[in-house]
Amino acid sequence: MIDPILWNDWHPIARSSDLKPGTILRSRLLDTDIVLWQGENTNAVAWEDRCPHRSVKLSGGKIFENTLVCPYHGLAYNPEGQCVKVPAHPNYTPPKQACVKSFAVEERYGVVFVSLGSPSQPIPPFPEWDDPSYRTYLSGGHYCRCSGLRAIENFLDVAHLPFVHAGILGEPDKAVIEDYEVTSIDTGIYMKDIKIWQPDPDGTGRGGVAAYDYWTIRPLTVALRKQRANGQTMVLLYCVTPVSEEECIGWMWGTLNYAHDIPEEVMVAFQDEVILQDVDNLESHNPKRLPLDLQAEFHLPSDRASLGYRKWLKQLGVTYGAIP
């Protein structure tokens, strides 16, 4: 097992809209190749992308009568992963070991989640997604050549906003970050009332100070809340899929209890723009994995969130994508 904490967690690997009946998708999670497919009358199925007969990729096959057929010898596997047909031997009964390795799979928030292990917790909660008073949208997945832990730490880092996201989430000449507190919670750490100057924090077209709350939910899942004095609230959920120790895919869900007149595609385009602005810096990290030794990099007062995150990961025993 690569990393028990991440191995037994849920990770998003595809949009539900891309997995139509009769389709086959390829993915990679924690250095494991995955084939994701759905028959005409089945739910989503996630397997190791390997035929147990001669180890070719099943994702190169086809779906026939709610089975996935291997492209090499035509062996057919039912949704439980069991081989049920061998064309070269019509009367042959495949043994029990003629079975594909299957993984837990669930669909939530418009995305297919997979766990390679035995998840002890449900998919991270996101109550605003099901609240009819909130607008919802999904941005991603966005591929990036860096550790997923680096990507999460970047999300928690407000001091980069005036520079990487200048003109949108901050300005270089107004980069001061006031001191803030990081507290421990059951799901990691919580940062409350982090203030930063933004060109248009409340939609009035005038610059001012915005206040954010951030919190971790899982090692690779975090959220933020931005609430205005008039009750208008935005909540973002950010999940990062660990493709390998130095590759990841980011997924961002957004919810707002205002701006109901703005088209969804406009909100998605804005979120895409912001996320893609981070890619160059994330991919330039050296090392690409996240150091958990606090002496490996020096820190500023505004790095309290990063420090709290790294300490929490070390306490959990997370190793994948990290440098102990």
mmCIF file of N, CA, C and O in Angstrom, residues 1 3-11 29-30 102-106 108 113-124 218:
data_model
loop_
_atom_site.group_PDB
_atom_site.id
_atom_site.type_symbol
_atom_site.label_atom_id
_atom_site.label_comp_id
_atom_site.label_asym_id
_atom_site.label_seq_id
_atom_site.Cartn_x
_atom_site.Cartn_y
_atom_site.Cartn_z
ATOM 1 N N MET A 1 0.849 -1.193 0.000
ATOM 2 C CA MET A 1 0.000 0.000 0.000
ATOM 3 C C MET A 1 0.881 1.237 0.000
ATOM 4 O O MET A 1 1.780 1.379 0.827
ATOM 5 N N ASP A 3 0.275 4.602 0.518
ATOM 6 C CA ASP A 3 0.076 5.535 1.626
ATOM 7 C C ASP A 3 -1.323 5.256 2.172
ATOM 8 O O ASP A 3 -2.311 5.583 1.520
ATOM 9 N N PRO A 4 -1.424 4.627 3.342
ATOM 10 C CA PRO A 4 -2.753 4.229 3.839
ATOM 11 C C PRO A 4 -3.759 5.370 3.919
ATOM 12 O O PRO A 4 -4.945 5.165 3.663
ATOM 13 N N ILE A 5 -3.305 6.574 4.270
ATOM 14 C CA ILE A 5 -4.217 7.699 4.419
ATOM 15 C C ILE A 5 -4.869 8.035 3.083
ATOM 16 O O ILE A 5 -6.094 8.174 2.975
ATOM 17 N N LEU A 6 -4.055 8.176 2.041
ATOM 18 C CA LEU A 6 -4.586 8.536 0.723
ATOM 19 C C LEU A 6 -5.185 7.335 0.004
ATOM 20 O O LEU A 6 -6.146 7.477 -0.755
ATOM 21 N N TRP A 7 -4.612 6.165 0.208
ATOM 22 C CA TRP A 7 -5.113 4.949 -0.449
ATOM 23 C C TRP A 7 -6.561 4.674 -0.057
ATOM 24 O O TRP A 7 -7.367 4.249 -0.878
ATOM 25 N N ASN A 8 -6.909 4.943 1.187
ATOM 26 C CA ASN A 8 -8.249 4.640 1.690
ATOM 27 C C ASN A 8 -9.197 5.838 1.630
ATOM 28 O O ASN A 8 -10.293 5.781 2.180
ATOM 29 N N ASP A 9 -8.787 6.903 0.950
ATOM 30 C CA ASP A 9 -9.645 8.072 0.806
ATOM 31 C C ASP A 9 -10.343 8.042 -0.557
ATOM 32 O O ASP A 9 -10.018 7.224 -1.430
ATOM 33 N N TRP A 10 -11.304 8.937 -0.739
ATOM 34 C CA TRP A 10 -12.002 9.089 -2.013
ATOM 35 C C TRP A 10 -11.314 10.159 -2.862
ATOM 36 O O TRP A 10 -10.903 11.193 -2.335
ATOM 37 N N HIS A 11 -11.229 9.915 -4.167
ATOM 38 C CA HIS A 11 -10.588 10.866 -5.070
ATOM 39 C C HIS A 11 -11.428 11.018 -6.346
ATOM 40 O O HIS A 11 -11.844 10.007 -6.941
ATOM 41 N N LEU A 29 -4.511 7.029 -10.809
ATOM 42 C CA LEU A 29 -4.656 7.476 -9.430
ATOM 43 C C LEU A 29 -3.617 6.778 -8.571
ATOM 44 O O LEU A 29 -3.544 5.535 -8.571
ATOM 45 N N LEU A 30 -2.798 7.561 -7.857
ATOM 46 C CA LEU A 30 -1.779 6.990 -6.978
ATOM 47 C C LEU A 30 -0.913 5.974 -7.720
ATOM 48 O O LEU A 30 -0.668 4.862 -7.236
ATOM 49 N N SER A 102 -11.228 -4.733 -8.572
ATOM 50 C CA SER A 102 -12.248 -3.688 -8.584
ATOM 51 C C SER A 102 -12.020 -2.700 -7.452
ATOM 52 O O SER A 102 -11.465 -3.040 -6.402
ATOM 53 N N PHE A 103 -12.503 -1.456 -7.670
ATOM 54 C CA PHE A 103 -12.363 -0.406 -6.670
ATOM 55 C C PHE A 103 -13.724 0.198 -6.339
ATOM 56 O O PHE A 103 -14.641 0.178 -7.169
ATOM 57 N N ALA A 104 -13.826 0.747 -5.140
ATOM 58 C CA ALA A 104 -15.056 1.420 -4.720
ATOM 59 C C ALA A 104 -15.270 2.661 -5.575
ATOM 60 O O ALA A 104 -14.330 3.400 -5.872
ATOM 61 N N VAL A 105 -16.511 2.888 -5.982
ATOM 62 C CA VAL A 105 -16.817 4.027 -6.844
ATOM 63 C C VAL A 105 -18.157 4.624 -6.443
ATOM 64 O O VAL A 105 -19.108 3.897 -6.124
ATOM 65 N N GLU A 106 -18.240 5.953 -6.414
ATOM 66 C CA GLU A 106 -19.485 6.667 -6.133
ATOM 67 C C GLU A 106 -19.519 7.945 -6.972
ATOM 68 O O GLU A 106 -18.473 8.513 -7.285
ATOM 69 N N ARG A 108 -20.866 11.862 -7.053
ATOM 70 C CA ARG A 108 -21.319 12.944 -6.193
ATOM 71 C C ARG A 108 -20.843 14.269 -6.769
ATOM 72 O O ARG A 108 -19.741 14.350 -7.315
ATOM 73 N N PHE A 113 -16.113 9.575 -8.022
ATOM 74 C CA PHE A 113 -15.070 9.400 -7.020
ATOM 75 C C PHE A 113 -14.693 7.923 -6.938
ATOM 76 O O PHE A 113 -15.561 7.047 -7.021
ATOM 77 N N VAL A 114 -13.404 7.664 -6.727
ATOM 78 C CA VAL A 114 -12.901 6.299 -6.607
ATOM 79 C C VAL A 114 -11.998 6.207 -5.385
ATOM 80 O O VAL A 114 -11.251 7.147 -5.076
ATOM 81 N N SER A 115 -12.063 5.084 -4.688
ATOM 82 C CA SER A 115 -11.122 4.780 -3.615
ATOM 83 C C SER A 115 -10.437 3.466 -3.954
ATOM 84 O O SER A 115 -11.109 2.474 -4.264
ATOM 85 N N LEU A 116 -9.120 3.455 -3.892
ATOM 86 C CA LEU A 116 -8.374 2.233 -4.193
ATOM 87 C C LEU A 116 -8.380 1.265 -3.024
ATOM 88 O O LEU A 116 -8.066 0.083 -3.192
ATOM 89 N N GLY A 117 -8.710 1.760 -1.836
ATOM 90 C CA GLY A 117 -8.671 0.914 -0.654
ATOM 91 C C GLY A 117 -10.041 0.684 -0.059
ATOM 92 O O GLY A 117 -11.022 0.445 -0.755
ATOM 93 N N SER A 118 -10.091 0.797 1.276
ATOM 94 C CA SER A 118 -11.341 0.609 2.014
ATOM 95 C C SER A 118 -11.658 1.914 2.733
ATOM 96 O O SER A 118 -11.187 2.140 3.864
ATOM 97 N N PRO A 119 -12.450 2.786 2.114
ATOM 98 C CA PRO A 119 -12.696 4.109 2.714
ATOM 99 C C PRO A 119 -13.428 4.003 4.040
ATOM 100 O O PRO A 119 -14.470 3.350 4.139
ATOM 101 N N SER A 120 -12.853 4.649 5.044
ATOM 102 C CA SER A 120 -13.472 4.639 6.374
ATOM 103 C C SER A 120 -14.396 5.829 6.565
ATOM 104 O O SER A 120 -15.132 5.896 7.550
ATOM 105 N N GLN A 121 -14.353 6.784 5.622
ATOM 106 C CA GLN A 121 -15.186 7.974 5.692
ATOM 107 C C GLN A 121 -15.934 8.153 4.374
ATOM 108 O O GLN A 121 -15.475 7.682 3.324
ATOM 109 N N PRO A 122 -17.062 8.823 4.407
ATOM 110 C CA PRO A 122 -17.776 9.093 3.150
ATOM 111 C C PRO A 122 -17.054 10.158 2.334
ATOM 112 O O PRO A 122 -16.077 10.763 2.790
ATOM 113 N N ILE A 123 -17.524 10.387 1.134
ATOM 114 C CA ILE A 123 -17.027 11.478 0.311
ATOM 115 C C ILE A 123 -17.190 12.779 1.097
ATOM 116 O O ILE A 123 -18.196 12.971 1.787
ATOM 117 N N PRO A 124 -16.212 13.687 1.039
ATOM 118 C CA PRO A 124 -16.293 14.924 1.840
ATOM 119 C C PRO A 124 -17.626 15.645 1.676
ATOM 120 O O PRO A 124 -18.119 15.791 0.553
ATOM 121 N N ARG A 218 -9.801 16.888 4.220
ATOM 122 C CA ARG A 218 -8.938 15.714 4.074
ATOM 123 C C ARG A 218 -7.570 16.234 3.632
ATOM 124 O O ARG A 218 -7.427 17.405 3.268
#
